[in-house]
CSV table of C-alpha atoms in Angstrom, one decimal:
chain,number,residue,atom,x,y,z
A,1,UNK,CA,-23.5,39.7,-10.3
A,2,UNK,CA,-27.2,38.8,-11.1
A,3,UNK,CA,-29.3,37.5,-8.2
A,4,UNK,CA,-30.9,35.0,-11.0
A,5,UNK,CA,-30.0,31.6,-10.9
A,6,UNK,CA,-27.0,30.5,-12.4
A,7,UNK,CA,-26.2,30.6,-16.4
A,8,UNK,CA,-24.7,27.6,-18.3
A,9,UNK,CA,-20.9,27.4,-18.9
A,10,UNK,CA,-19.5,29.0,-21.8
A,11,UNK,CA,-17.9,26.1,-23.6
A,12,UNK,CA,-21.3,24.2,-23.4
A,13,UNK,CA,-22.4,21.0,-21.8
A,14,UNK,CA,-19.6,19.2,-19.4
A,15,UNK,CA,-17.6,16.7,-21.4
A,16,UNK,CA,-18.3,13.1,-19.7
A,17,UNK,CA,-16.1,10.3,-19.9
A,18,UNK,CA,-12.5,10.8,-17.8
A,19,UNK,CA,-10.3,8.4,-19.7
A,20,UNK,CA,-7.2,7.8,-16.6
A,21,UNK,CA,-4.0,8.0,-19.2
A,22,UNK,CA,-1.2,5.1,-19.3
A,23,UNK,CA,-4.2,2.5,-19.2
A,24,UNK,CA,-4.3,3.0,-15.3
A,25,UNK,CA,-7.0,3.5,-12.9
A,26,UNK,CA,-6.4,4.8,-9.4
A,27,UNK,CA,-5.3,3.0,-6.1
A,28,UNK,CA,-8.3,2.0,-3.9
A,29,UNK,CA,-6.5,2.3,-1.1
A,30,UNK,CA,-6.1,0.3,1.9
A,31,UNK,CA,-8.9,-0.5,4.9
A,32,UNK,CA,-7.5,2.7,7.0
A,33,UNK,CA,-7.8,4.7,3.4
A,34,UNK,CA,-11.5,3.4,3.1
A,35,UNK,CA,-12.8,4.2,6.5
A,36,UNK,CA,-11.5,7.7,6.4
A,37,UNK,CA,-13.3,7.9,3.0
A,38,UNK,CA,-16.7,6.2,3.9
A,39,UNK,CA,-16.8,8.9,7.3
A,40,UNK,CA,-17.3,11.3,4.5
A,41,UNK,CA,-14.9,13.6,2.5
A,42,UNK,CA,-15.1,16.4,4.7
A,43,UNK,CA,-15.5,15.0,8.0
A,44,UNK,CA,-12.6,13.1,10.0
A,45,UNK,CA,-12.1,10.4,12.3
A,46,UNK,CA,-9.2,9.6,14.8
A,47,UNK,CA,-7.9,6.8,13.0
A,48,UNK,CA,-6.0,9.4,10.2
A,49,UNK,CA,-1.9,8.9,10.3
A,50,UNK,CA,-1.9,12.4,9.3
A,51,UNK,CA,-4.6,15.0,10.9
A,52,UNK,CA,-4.9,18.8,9.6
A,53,UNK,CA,-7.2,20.9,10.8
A,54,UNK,CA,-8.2,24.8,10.3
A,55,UNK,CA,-4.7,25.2,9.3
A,56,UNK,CA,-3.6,29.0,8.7
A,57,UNK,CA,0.3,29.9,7.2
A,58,UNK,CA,0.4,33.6,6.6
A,59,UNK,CA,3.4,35.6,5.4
A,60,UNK,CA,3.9,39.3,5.9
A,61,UNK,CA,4.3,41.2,2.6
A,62,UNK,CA,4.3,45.2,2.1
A,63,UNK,CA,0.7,44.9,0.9
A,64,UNK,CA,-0.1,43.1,4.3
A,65,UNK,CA,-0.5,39.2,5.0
A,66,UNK,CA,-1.2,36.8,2.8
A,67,UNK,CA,-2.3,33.6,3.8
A,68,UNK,CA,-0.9,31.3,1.6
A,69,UNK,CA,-3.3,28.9,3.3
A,70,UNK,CA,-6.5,29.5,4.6
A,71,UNK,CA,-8.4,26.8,7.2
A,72,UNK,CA,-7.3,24.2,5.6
A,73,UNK,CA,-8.3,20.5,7.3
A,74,UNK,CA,-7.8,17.2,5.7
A,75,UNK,CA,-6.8,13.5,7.0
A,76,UNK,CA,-4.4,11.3,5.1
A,77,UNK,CA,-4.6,7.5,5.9
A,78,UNK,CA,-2.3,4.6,6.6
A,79,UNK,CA,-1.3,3.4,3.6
A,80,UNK,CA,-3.1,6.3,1.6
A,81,UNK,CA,-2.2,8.2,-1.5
A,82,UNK,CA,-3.8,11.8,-1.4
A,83,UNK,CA,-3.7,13.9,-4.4
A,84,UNK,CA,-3.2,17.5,-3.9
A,85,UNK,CA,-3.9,20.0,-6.8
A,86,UNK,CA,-4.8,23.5,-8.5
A,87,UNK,CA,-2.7,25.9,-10.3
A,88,UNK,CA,0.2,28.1,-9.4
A,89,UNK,CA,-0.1,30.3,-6.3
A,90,UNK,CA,-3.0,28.1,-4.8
A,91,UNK,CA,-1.1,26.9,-1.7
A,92,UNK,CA,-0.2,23.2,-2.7
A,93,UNK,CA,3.6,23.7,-2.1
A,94,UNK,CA,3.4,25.9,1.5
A,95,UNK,CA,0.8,23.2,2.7
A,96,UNK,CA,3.0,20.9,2.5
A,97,UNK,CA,6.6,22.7,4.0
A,98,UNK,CA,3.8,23.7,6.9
A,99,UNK,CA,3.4,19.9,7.6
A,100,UNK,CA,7.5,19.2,7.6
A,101,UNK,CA,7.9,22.4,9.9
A,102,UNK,CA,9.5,24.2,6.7
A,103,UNK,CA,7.9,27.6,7.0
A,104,UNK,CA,10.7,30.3,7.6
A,105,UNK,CA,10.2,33.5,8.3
A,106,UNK,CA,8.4,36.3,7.1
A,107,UNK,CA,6.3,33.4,6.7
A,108,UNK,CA,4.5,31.4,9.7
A,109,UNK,CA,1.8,29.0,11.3
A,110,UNK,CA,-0.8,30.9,12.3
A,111,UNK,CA,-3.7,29.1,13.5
A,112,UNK,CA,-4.4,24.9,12.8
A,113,UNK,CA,-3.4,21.9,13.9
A,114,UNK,CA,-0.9,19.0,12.6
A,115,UNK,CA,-1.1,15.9,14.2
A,116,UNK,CA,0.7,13.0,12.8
A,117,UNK,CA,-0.5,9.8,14.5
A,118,UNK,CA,-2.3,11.6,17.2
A,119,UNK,CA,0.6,13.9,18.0
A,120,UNK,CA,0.7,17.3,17.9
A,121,UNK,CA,3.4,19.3,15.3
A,122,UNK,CA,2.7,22.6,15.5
A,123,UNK,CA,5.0,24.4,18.3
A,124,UNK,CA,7.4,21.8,18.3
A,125,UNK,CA,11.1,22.7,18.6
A,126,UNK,CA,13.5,22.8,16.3
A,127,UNK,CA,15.2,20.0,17.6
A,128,UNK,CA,12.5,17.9,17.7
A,129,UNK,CA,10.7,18.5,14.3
A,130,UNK,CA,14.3,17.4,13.0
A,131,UNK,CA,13.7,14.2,14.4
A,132,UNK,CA,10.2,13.1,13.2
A,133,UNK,CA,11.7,15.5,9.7
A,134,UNK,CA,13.1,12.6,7.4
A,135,UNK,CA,12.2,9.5,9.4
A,136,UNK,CA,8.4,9.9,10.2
A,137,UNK,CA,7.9,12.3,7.4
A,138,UNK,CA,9.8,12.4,4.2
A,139,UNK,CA,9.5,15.1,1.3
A,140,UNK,CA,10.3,14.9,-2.3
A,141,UNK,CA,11.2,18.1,-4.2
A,142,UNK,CA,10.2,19.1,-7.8
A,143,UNK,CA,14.2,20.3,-8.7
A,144,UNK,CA,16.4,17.5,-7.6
A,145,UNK,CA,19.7,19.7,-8.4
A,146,UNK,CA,18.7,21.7,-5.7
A,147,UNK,CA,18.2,19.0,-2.8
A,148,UNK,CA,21.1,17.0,-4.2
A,149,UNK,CA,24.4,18.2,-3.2
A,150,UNK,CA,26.9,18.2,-6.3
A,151,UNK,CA,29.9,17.8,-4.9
A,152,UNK,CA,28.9,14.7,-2.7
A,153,UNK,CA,28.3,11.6,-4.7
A,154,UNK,CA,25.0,9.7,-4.4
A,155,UNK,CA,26.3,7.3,-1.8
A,156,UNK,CA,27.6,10.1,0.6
A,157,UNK,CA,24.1,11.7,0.3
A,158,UNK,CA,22.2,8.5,1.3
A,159,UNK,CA,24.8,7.9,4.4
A,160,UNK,CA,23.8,11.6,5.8
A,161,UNK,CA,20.2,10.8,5.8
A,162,UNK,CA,20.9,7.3,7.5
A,163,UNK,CA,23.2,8.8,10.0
A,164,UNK,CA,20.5,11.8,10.9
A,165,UNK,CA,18.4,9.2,12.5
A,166,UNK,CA,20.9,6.1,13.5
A,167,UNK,CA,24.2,4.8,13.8
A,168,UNK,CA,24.7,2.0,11.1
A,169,UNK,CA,27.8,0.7,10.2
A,170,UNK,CA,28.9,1.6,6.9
A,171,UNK,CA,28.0,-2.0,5.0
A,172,UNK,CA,24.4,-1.7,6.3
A,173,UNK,CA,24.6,1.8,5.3
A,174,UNK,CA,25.8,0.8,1.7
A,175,UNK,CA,23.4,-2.5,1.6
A,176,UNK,CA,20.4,-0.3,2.1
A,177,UNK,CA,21.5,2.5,-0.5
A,178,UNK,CA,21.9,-0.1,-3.0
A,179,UNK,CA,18.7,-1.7,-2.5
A,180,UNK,CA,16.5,1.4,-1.9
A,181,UNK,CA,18.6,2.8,-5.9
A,182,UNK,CA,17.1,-0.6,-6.7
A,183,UNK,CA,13.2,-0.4,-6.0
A,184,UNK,CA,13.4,2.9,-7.5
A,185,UNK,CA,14.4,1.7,-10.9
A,186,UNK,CA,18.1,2.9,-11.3
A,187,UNK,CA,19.5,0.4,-13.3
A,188,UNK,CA,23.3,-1.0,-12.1
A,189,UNK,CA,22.6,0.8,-8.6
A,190,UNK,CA,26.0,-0.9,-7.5
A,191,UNK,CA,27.7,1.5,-10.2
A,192,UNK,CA,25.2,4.7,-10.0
A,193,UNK,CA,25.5,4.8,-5.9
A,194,UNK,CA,29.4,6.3,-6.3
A,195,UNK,CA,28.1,8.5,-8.7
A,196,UNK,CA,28.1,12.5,-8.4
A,197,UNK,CA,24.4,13.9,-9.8
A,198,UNK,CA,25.8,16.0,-12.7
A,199,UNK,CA,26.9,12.0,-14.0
A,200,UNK,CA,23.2,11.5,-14.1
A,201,UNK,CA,20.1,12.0,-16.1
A,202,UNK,CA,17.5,14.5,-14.8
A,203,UNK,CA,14.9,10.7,-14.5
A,204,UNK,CA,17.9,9.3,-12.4
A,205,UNK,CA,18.3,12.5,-10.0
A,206,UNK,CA,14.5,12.4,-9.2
A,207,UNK,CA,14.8,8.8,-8.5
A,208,UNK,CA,17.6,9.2,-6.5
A,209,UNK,CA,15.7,11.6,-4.2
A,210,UNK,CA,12.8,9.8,-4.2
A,211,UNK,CA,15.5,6.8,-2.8
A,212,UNK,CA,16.8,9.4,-0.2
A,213,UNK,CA,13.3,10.2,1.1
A,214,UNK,CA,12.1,6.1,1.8
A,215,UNK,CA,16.0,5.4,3.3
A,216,UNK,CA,14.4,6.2,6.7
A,217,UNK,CA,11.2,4.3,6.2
A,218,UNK,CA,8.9,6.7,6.8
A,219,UNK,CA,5.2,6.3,7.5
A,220,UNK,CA,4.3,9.5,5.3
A,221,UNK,CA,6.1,11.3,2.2
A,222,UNK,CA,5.2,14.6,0.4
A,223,UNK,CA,5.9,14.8,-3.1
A,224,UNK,CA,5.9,18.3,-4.3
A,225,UNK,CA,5.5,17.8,-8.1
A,226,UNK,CA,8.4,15.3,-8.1
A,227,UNK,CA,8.1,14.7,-12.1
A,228,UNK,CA,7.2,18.3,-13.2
A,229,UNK,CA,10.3,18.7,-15.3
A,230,UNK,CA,10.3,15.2,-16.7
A,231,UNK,CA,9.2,13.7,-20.1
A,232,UNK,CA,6.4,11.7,-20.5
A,233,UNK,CA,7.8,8.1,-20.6
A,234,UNK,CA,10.1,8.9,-17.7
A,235,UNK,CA,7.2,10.3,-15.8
A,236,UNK,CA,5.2,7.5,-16.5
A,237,UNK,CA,7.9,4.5,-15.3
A,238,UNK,CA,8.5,6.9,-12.0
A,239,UNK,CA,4.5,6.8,-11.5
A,240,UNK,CA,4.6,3.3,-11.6
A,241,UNK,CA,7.3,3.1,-9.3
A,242,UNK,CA,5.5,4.8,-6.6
A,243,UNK,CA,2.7,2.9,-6.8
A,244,UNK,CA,4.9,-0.3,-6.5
A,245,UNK,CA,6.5,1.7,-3.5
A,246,UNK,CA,3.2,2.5,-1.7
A,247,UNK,CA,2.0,-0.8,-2.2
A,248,UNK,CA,5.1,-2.3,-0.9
A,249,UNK,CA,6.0,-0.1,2.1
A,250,UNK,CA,2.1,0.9,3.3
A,251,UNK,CA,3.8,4.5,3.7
A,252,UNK,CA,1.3,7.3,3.0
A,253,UNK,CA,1.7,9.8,0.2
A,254,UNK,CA,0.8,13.0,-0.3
A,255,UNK,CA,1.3,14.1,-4.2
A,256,UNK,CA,1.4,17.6,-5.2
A,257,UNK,CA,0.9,18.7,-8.3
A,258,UNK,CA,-0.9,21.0,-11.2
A,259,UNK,CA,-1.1,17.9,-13.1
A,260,UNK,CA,-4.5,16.2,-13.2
A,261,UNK,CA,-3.6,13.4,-15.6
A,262,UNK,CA,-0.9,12.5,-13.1
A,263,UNK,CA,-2.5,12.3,-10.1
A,264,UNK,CA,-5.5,10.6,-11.7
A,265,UNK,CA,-3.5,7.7,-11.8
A,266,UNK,CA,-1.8,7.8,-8.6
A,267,UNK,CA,-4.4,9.6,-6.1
A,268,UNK,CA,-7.1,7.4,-4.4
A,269,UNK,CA,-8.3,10.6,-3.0
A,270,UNK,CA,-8.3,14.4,-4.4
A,271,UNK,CA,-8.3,17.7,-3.0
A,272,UNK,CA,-8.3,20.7,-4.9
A,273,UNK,CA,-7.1,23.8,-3.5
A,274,UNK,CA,-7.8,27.4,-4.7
A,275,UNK,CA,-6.2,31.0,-3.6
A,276,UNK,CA,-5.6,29.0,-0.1
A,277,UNK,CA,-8.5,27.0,0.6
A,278,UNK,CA,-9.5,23.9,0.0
A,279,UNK,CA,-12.6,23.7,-1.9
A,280,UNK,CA,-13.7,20.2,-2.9
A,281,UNK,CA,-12.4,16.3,-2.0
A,282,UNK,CA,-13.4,12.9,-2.6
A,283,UNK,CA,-12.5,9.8,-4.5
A,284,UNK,CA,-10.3,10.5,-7.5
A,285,UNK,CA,-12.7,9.1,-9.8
A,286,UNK,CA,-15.8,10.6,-8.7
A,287,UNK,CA,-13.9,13.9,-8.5
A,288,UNK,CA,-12.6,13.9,-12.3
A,289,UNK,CA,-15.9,12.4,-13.7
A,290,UNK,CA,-18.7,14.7,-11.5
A,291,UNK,CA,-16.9,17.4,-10.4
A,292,UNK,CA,-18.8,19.7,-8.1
A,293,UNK,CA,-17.0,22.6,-7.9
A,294,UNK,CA,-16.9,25.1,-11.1
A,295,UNK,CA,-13.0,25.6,-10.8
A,296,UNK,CA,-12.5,21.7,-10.9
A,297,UNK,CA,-14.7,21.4,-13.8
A,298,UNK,CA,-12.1,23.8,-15.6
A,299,UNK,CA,-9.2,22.2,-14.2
A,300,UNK,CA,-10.5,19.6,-16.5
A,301,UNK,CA,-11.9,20.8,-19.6
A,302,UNK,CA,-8.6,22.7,-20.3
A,303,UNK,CA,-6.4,19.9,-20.1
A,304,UNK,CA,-5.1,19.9,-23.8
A,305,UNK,CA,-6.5,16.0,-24.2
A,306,UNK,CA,-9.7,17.5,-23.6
A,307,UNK,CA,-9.6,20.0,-26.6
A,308,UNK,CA,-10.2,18.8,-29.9
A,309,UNK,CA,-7.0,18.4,-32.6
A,310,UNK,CA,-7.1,22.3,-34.5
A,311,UNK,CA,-8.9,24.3,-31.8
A,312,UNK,CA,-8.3,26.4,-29.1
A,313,UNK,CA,-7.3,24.8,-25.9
A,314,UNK,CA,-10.7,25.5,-23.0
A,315,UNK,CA,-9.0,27.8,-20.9
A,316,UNK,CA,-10.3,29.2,-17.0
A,317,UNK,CA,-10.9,33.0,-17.5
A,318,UNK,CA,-9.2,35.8,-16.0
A,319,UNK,CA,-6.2,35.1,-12.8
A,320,UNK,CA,-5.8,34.1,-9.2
A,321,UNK,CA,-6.8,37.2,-7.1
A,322,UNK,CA,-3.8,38.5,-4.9
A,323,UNK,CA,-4.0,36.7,-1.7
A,324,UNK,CA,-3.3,40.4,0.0
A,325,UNK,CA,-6.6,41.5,-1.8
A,326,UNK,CA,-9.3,38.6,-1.9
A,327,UNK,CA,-12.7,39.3,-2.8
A,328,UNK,CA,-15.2,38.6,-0.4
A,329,UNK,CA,-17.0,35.8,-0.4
A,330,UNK,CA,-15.8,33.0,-2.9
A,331,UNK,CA,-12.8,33.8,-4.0
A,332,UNK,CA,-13.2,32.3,-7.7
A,333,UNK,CA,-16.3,34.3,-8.0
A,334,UNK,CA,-14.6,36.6,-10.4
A,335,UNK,CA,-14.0,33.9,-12.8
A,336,UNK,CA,-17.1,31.6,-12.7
A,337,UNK,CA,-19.7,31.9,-15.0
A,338,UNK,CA,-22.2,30.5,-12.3
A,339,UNK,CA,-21.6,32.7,-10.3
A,340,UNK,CA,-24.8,35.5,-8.3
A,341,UNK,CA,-24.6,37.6,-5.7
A,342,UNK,CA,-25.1,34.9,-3.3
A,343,UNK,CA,-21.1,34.3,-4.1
A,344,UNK,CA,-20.9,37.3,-2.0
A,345,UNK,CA,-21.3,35.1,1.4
A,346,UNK,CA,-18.9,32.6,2.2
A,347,UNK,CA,-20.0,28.9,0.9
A,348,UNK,CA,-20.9,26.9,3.4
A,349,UNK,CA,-18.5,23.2,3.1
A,350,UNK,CA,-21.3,20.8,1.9
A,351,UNK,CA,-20.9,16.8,2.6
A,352,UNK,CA,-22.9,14.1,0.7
A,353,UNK,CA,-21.7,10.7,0.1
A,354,UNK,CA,-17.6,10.7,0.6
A,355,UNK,CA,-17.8,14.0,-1.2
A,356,UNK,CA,-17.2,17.4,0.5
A,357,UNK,CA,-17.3,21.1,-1.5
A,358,UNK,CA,-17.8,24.6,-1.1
A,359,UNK,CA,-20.0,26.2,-3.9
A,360,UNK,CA,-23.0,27.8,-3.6
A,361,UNK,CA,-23.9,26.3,-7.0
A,362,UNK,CA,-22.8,22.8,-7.3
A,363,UNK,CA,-22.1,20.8,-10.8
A,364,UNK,CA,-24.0,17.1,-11.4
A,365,UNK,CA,-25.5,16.8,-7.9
A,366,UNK,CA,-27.8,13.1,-8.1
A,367,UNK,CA,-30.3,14.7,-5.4
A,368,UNK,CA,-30.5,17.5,-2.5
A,369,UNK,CA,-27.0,17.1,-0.2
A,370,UNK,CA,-27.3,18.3,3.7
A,371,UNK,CA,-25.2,21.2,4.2
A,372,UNK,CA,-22.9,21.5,7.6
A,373,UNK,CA,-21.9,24.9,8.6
């Protein structure tokens, strides 16, 4: 790498102009979300419903551990919808099975903290991370035929999730399925509820578990790219149904997903993870239209609405380094264009108006930003 400054971008100037898709902008968030956001992207304050910090999940491989994640520390506000995003392999999914207590071994928590409302998750038994699991904390799964049983109908489903944290009686039990099939958009939910999944479509089995994960009320759900496998128009009703959801219930959401488009019109907030790490957050908005960090700005350009009818879709060169074999320094060094030899030093995380990112050579900064160490 050449100790000169930085080179422009291959595919030319950045494109301006993030148009949200479905005509939507993103949530502002409630008064909680907005003072977590106004203390600055990177830096945190005890009023967070959800509190990570320096959070380390390794799993031991024959090449020797990988951390899947990597000192990762966010917040997640009351009433908040974070989005969570980067390709394949960059630790979106085993962040969030680390904050439900899902990691099994050869996999484990290594170093961090999880506090949900001020108290502490990591270490707790198993007894007791079942009880905050599913009624404090709720998670929805990309492939609903795998959480769904298929030899229990819908309605037997619900009543197991009820029962795991109550004792109702089995009309409250069958009022509440109804209505929660309801707010989800299932049409005829008096029908669908004694329904077995293989009856249903693949839009109705996702909003079935999406059902299954609010029965309980909880104050925070992770969606783990819920409408991956969907088509568009179903994906788009289901978005809209969260947001009614959110809006509705104050519970916080975490959304995970590869998918900029989508969480652009849920997120309020984004963080963008890479080979473990997180390495930039800040309002959605601010994030898709002056990204800082070179591996967001191609995130972007290669979505295909991005490309031009007839030419090649923008692609980021090159692949995700092994997390057994990082390079030193930044790991996306390999594939940035900007990159120098001061790349061969870990970036410093750099805070400046809501915004936090780590890159020794930030995109569309307005002025000098003060770096914290």
């Amino acid at each position: 790498m050449s100790a000169a400054g930085p080179p422009s971008p291959p595919h030319g100037r950045p494109k301006a102009g993030w148009q949200f898709p479905y005509g939507a902008r993103p949530l502002p968030g409630g008064a909680e979300a907005h003072a977590v956001r106004e203390a600055g992207g990177g830096q945190h304050t005890s009023e967070a419903l959800l509190a990570v910090r320096g959070l380390v999940t390794q799993f031991a491989t024959r090449d020797g551990l990988a951390s899947a994640v990597d000192g990762v520390s966010f917040d997640v506000a009351a009433g908040e919808i974070v989005g969570l995003v980067g390709e394949s392999g960059s630790g979106k999914s085993v962040t969030g099975y680390s904050i439900l207590g899902l990691i099994d071994p050869p996999g484990r928590i290594a170093a961090g903290s999880i506090k949900l409302d001020g108290r502490e998750l990591v270490g707790l038994s198993h007894r007791r991370y079942r009880a905050v699991r599913g009624r404090r904390i709720a998670m929805v799964f990309q492939d609903p035929m795998s959480t769904l049983n298929a030899v229990l109908t819908v309605s037997a489903q619900m009543q197991l999730a009820m029962r795991a944290h109550g004792r109702p009686s089995p009309d409250q039990m069958r009022r509440r399925s109804i209505e929660a099939l309801a707010k989800v958009g299932i049409p005829d939910p008096e029908r669908r509820i004694d329904a077995y999944p293989h009856e249903l479509s693949g839009g109705m089995r996702q909003r079935v578990a999406i059902a299954i994960a609010f029965l309980n009320q909880p104050e925070l759900v992770i969606c783990d790219e819920p409408t991956t496998a969907l088509d568009v128009s179903i994906q788009a009703q289901i978005l809209v149904e969260m947001r009614s959801l959110v809006r509705d219930t104050r519970v916080s959401l975490v959304w995970i997903s590869h998918d900029l488009a989508t969480v652009s019109v849920l997120a309020s907030r984004l963080l963008v993870m890479y080979a473990g790490r997180l390495i930039e957050q800040g309002p959605t908005a601010e994030v898709l239209r002056r990204p800082r960090h070179p591996y967001t700005r191609g995130l972007i350009d290669s979505l295909p609405s991005r490309t031009a009818p007839g030419r090649d879709l923008t692609q980021i060169p090159g692949a995700t380094p092994s997390l057994t074999a990082l390079p030193p320094g930044c790991a996306f060094k390999t594939r940035c264009s900007y990159a120098t030899s001061a790349c061969d030093e870990p970036p410093p995380e750099t805070f400046d108006s809501g915004r936090a990112w780590r890159c020794f050579h930030p995109l569309n900064l307005p002025s000098a930003a003060a770096v914290q160490g």
